[in-house]
Short mmCIF file of C-alpha atoms in Angstrom, two decimals:
data_model
loop_
_atom_site.label_atom_id
_atom_site.label_comp_id
_atom_site.label_asym_id
_atom_site.label_seq_id
_atom_site.Cartn_x
_atom_site.Cartn_y
_atom_site.Cartn_z
CA ASP A 18 185.72 26.67 181.19
CA ILE A 19 186.62 24.58 178.15
CA GLN A 20 190.10 25.37 176.86
CA MET A 21 190.72 25.32 173.12
CA THR A 22 194.23 24.64 171.81
CA GLN A 23 195.01 25.39 168.19
CA SER A 24 198.00 24.09 166.27
CA PRO A 25 200.16 25.10 164.69
CA SER A 26 200.32 28.73 165.82
CA PHE A 27 201.91 29.70 162.54
CA LEU A 28 201.86 27.99 159.15
CA SER A 29 203.54 28.84 155.87
CA ALA A 30 202.23 27.08 152.75
CA SER A 31 202.33 27.38 148.97
CA VAL A 32 199.50 28.26 146.62
CA GLY A 33 197.67 25.08 145.65
CA GLU A 34 198.86 23.19 148.73
CA ARG A 35 196.48 21.27 150.99
CA VAL A 36 196.46 22.84 154.44
CA THR A 37 195.22 21.33 157.70
CA LEU A 38 194.64 23.28 160.89
CA SER A 39 193.84 21.66 164.21
CA CYS A 40 191.82 22.57 167.27
CA LYS A 41 191.73 20.47 170.43
CA ALA A 42 189.24 20.94 173.25
CA SER A 43 189.94 20.19 176.90
CA GLN A 44 186.77 18.07 176.99
CA ASN A 45 184.14 16.67 174.64
CA ILE A 46 182.36 19.52 172.83
CA ASN A 47 179.86 17.38 170.93
CA LYS A 48 180.74 18.85 167.54
CA TYR A 49 179.75 22.38 168.58
CA LEU A 50 182.83 23.72 166.89
CA ASP A 51 183.02 26.61 164.45
CA TRP A 52 185.86 28.01 162.36
CA TYR A 53 186.47 31.68 161.59
CA GLN A 54 188.78 33.49 159.23
CA GLN A 55 190.10 36.90 160.24
CA LYS A 56 192.05 39.05 157.82
CA LEU A 57 194.15 41.94 159.07
CA GLY A 58 191.98 44.80 160.29
CA GLU A 59 188.72 42.96 159.66
CA ALA A 60 186.08 41.25 161.77
CA PRO A 61 186.06 37.46 162.00
CA LYS A 62 184.15 35.73 159.22
CA LEU A 63 182.33 32.46 159.79
CA LEU A 64 183.57 29.62 157.58
CA ILE A 65 182.34 26.38 159.11
CA TYR A 66 179.77 25.73 161.85
CA ASN A 67 178.95 22.64 163.89
CA THR A 68 182.17 20.94 162.75
CA ASN A 69 181.42 20.39 159.08
CA ASN A 70 178.74 22.74 157.79
CA LEU A 71 179.89 25.30 155.24
CA HIS A 72 178.51 28.78 155.88
CA THR A 73 176.71 30.57 153.05
CA GLY A 74 179.02 31.87 150.37
CA ILE A 75 182.15 30.11 151.60
CA PRO A 76 184.17 28.35 148.89
CA SER A 77 184.03 24.58 148.84
CA ARG A 78 187.80 24.31 149.24
CA PHE A 79 187.13 24.83 152.96
CA SER A 80 185.95 21.83 154.94
CA GLY A 81 185.78 20.74 158.54
CA SER A 82 185.79 17.47 160.41
CA GLY A 83 186.18 16.04 163.86
CA SER A 84 184.43 14.74 166.92
CA GLY A 85 184.88 14.56 170.67
CA THR A 86 187.83 16.78 171.48
CA ASP A 87 189.68 16.91 168.14
CA TYR A 88 188.69 19.02 165.15
CA THR A 89 190.24 19.97 161.84
CA LEU A 90 189.85 22.69 159.23
CA THR A 91 191.13 21.77 155.79
CA ILE A 92 191.79 24.03 152.83
CA SER A 93 192.03 21.70 149.85
CA SER A 94 193.98 24.07 147.60
CA LEU A 95 195.38 27.19 149.22
CA GLN A 96 194.65 30.46 147.44
CA PRO A 97 196.38 33.82 147.98
CA GLU A 98 193.19 35.28 149.46
CA ASP A 99 193.26 32.66 152.21
CA VAL A 100 196.12 34.42 153.99
CA ALA A 101 194.59 35.17 157.39
CA THR A 102 194.39 34.06 160.99
CA TYR A 103 192.00 31.19 161.66
CA PHE A 104 190.20 30.77 164.98
CA CYS A 105 188.11 27.93 166.32
CA LEU A 106 185.20 28.49 168.68
CA GLN A 107 183.42 25.95 170.86
CA ARG A 108 179.75 26.49 171.78
CA ASN A 109 179.12 23.33 173.77
CA SER A 110 179.26 25.46 176.90
CA TRP A 111 180.08 29.12 177.48
CA PRO A 112 181.87 30.07 174.27
CA THR A 113 185.64 29.93 174.16
CA PHE A 114 187.98 30.60 171.27
CA GLY A 115 191.29 29.07 170.33
CA ALA A 116 194.33 31.35 170.16
CA GLY A 117 194.47 31.15 166.38
CA THR A 118 196.63 29.86 163.54
CA LYS A 119 198.30 32.49 161.37
CA LEU A 120 198.50 31.27 157.78
CA GLU A 121 200.81 32.87 155.27
CA LEU A 122 202.10 32.10 151.79
CA LYS A 123 205.45 30.49 151.31
CA GLN B 27 170.66 42.34 154.70
CA VAL B 28 171.99 41.57 158.14
CA GLN B 29 174.22 44.27 159.59
CA LEU B 30 175.63 45.11 163.00
CA LYS B 31 177.54 48.26 163.82
CA GLU B 32 179.32 49.13 167.04
CA SER B 33 179.74 52.68 168.28
CA GLY B 34 181.29 54.30 171.31
CA PRO B 35 184.24 56.28 172.58
CA GLY B 36 187.67 55.43 171.31
CA LEU B 37 189.39 56.48 174.52
CA VAL B 38 188.40 55.79 178.11
CA GLN B 39 190.31 56.73 181.23
CA PRO B 40 191.36 54.07 183.72
CA SER B 41 188.75 53.30 186.39
CA GLN B 42 186.00 54.77 184.23
CA THR B 43 183.01 53.03 182.63
CA LEU B 44 182.86 51.92 179.01
CA SER B 45 179.57 52.30 177.17
CA LEU B 46 179.14 50.79 173.72
CA THR B 47 176.15 50.48 171.40
CA CYS B 48 175.51 47.82 168.79
CA THR B 49 172.91 48.87 166.23
CA VAL B 50 171.51 46.00 164.20
CA SER B 51 169.47 45.79 161.03
CA GLY B 52 168.05 43.00 158.92
CA PHE B 53 166.90 40.94 161.89
CA SER B 54 165.00 41.29 165.13
CA LEU B 55 166.51 41.18 168.60
CA THR B 56 163.55 39.00 169.59
CA SER B 57 164.60 36.37 167.04
CA TYR B 58 168.37 36.26 167.49
CA HIS B 59 170.73 36.53 170.44
CA VAL B 60 173.54 39.10 170.34
CA SER B 61 176.93 38.58 171.93
CA TRP B 62 179.83 40.88 172.66
CA VAL B 63 183.35 39.65 171.88
CA ARG B 64 186.60 41.53 172.36
CA GLN B 65 190.13 41.22 170.99
CA PRO B 66 193.17 42.92 172.54
CA PRO B 67 195.70 44.17 169.98
CA GLY B 68 197.54 41.26 168.41
CA LYS B 69 195.77 38.71 170.58
CA GLY B 70 192.89 36.26 170.41
CA LEU B 71 189.16 36.60 170.86
CA GLU B 72 187.29 36.59 174.18
CA TRP B 73 183.54 36.10 174.51
CA MET B 74 182.19 38.64 176.97
CA GLY B 75 178.50 37.95 177.24
CA VAL B 76 175.16 37.54 175.51
CA ILE B 77 171.67 38.94 175.58
CA TRP B 78 169.17 36.32 174.59
CA THR B 79 166.02 36.78 172.57
CA GLY B 80 163.93 36.85 175.73
CA GLY B 81 166.06 39.60 177.24
CA SER B 82 167.97 37.58 179.80
CA THR B 83 171.74 37.77 179.86
CA ALA B 84 174.79 35.66 180.59
CA TYR B 85 178.35 36.80 181.15
CA ASN B 86 181.89 35.49 181.03
CA SER B 87 182.69 34.58 184.62
CA LEU B 88 185.90 36.61 184.46
CA LEU B 89 183.98 39.80 183.60
CA LYS B 90 180.66 39.21 185.32
CA SER B 91 181.24 41.60 188.22
CA ARG B 92 181.99 44.54 185.87
CA LEU B 93 179.76 43.88 182.87
CA SER B 94 176.17 44.66 181.94
CA ILE B 95 174.39 44.01 178.63
CA SER B 96 170.96 45.44 177.82
CA ARG B 97 168.89 46.31 174.79
CA ASP B 98 166.24 48.59 173.30
CA ILE B 99 164.15 46.48 170.95
CA SER B 100 162.37 49.49 169.44
CA LYS B 101 165.69 50.97 168.39
CA SER B 102 167.29 47.63 167.45
CA GLN B 103 170.17 48.40 169.77
CA VAL B 104 172.18 46.36 172.23
CA PHE B 105 174.25 48.07 174.90
CA LEU B 106 177.41 47.08 176.73
CA LYS B 107 178.53 48.74 179.93
CA MET B 108 181.69 47.72 181.72
CA ASN B 109 183.05 49.52 184.75
CA SER B 110 186.42 49.84 186.44
CA LEU B 111 188.33 49.78 183.18
CA GLN B 112 192.04 49.03 183.21
CA THR B 113 194.70 49.18 180.52
CA GLU B 114 194.26 45.46 179.86
CA ASP B 115 190.72 46.23 178.68
CA THR B 116 192.20 47.97 175.64
CA ALA B 117 190.77 46.00 172.72
CA THR B 118 188.57 45.97 169.66
CA TYR B 119 185.03 45.25 170.79
CA TYR B 120 182.69 43.38 168.46
CA CYS B 121 179.01 42.57 168.61
CA ALA B 122 177.89 39.43 166.82
CA ARG B 123 174.57 37.84 165.99
CA SER B 124 174.74 34.61 167.94
CA GLY B 125 171.81 32.48 166.98
CA ASP B 126 174.05 29.42 166.75
CA PRO B 127 176.58 30.08 165.43
CA PHE B 128 177.98 33.62 165.57
CA ASP B 129 177.17 34.17 161.93
CA TYR B 130 177.35 37.93 161.45
CA TRP B 131 179.70 40.37 163.13
CA GLY B 132 180.03 44.11 163.29
CA GLN B 133 183.17 45.84 162.06
CA GLY B 134 184.33 46.39 165.63
CA VAL B 135 185.24 49.48 167.62
CA MET B 136 188.71 50.03 169.02
CA VAL B 137 188.73 51.16 172.64
CA THR B 138 191.91 52.38 174.30
CA VAL B 139 192.10 52.67 178.07
CA SER B 140 194.60 55.37 178.90
CA SER B 141 194.95 58.54 180.91
#
């Protein structure tokens, strides 16, 4: 199975700050990488699919990039409502998730 | 409007079988795959398996011997059955429309395995 490693595990940032989250695959996943936001007590919500495609209704401050084994989610200007845990998911083979990055406000 | 909703028992005894139902609306099970994903308390997400539009299934290799996914197209329902439950199977279980990507999820159902 493809292993997904997210970093950092925990991140504290200020409102308005640019935030970058990383996800590294154990092998090439050909850009089949999605990002999810999960707020406490809620189901995961799709943000970005296939590396850099913004899902319907997601604010443009979210963006994704990457290739091969290394992928990034960027929030251009952190907002209070962005406090959540962020997971990556690879779909190049049987789906596997990263362990998540918990994002909080400083 | 796409919706998925999981239902099932909140408490299952060890060694027993878990049966969950995912009722979908706003799309057809013959047009989109549906996956089951679970999340133990305070932990990450684990893909369990999928039922494809044609009715065939695929399972996480770690769960394959205990897991079965089926559906009733006429009722727009997908079913999960997993046997020999242990305490480590305590989790929130989600169904998700997985037509590349997993774009819509149910609210989840919390299942506790305990005597």
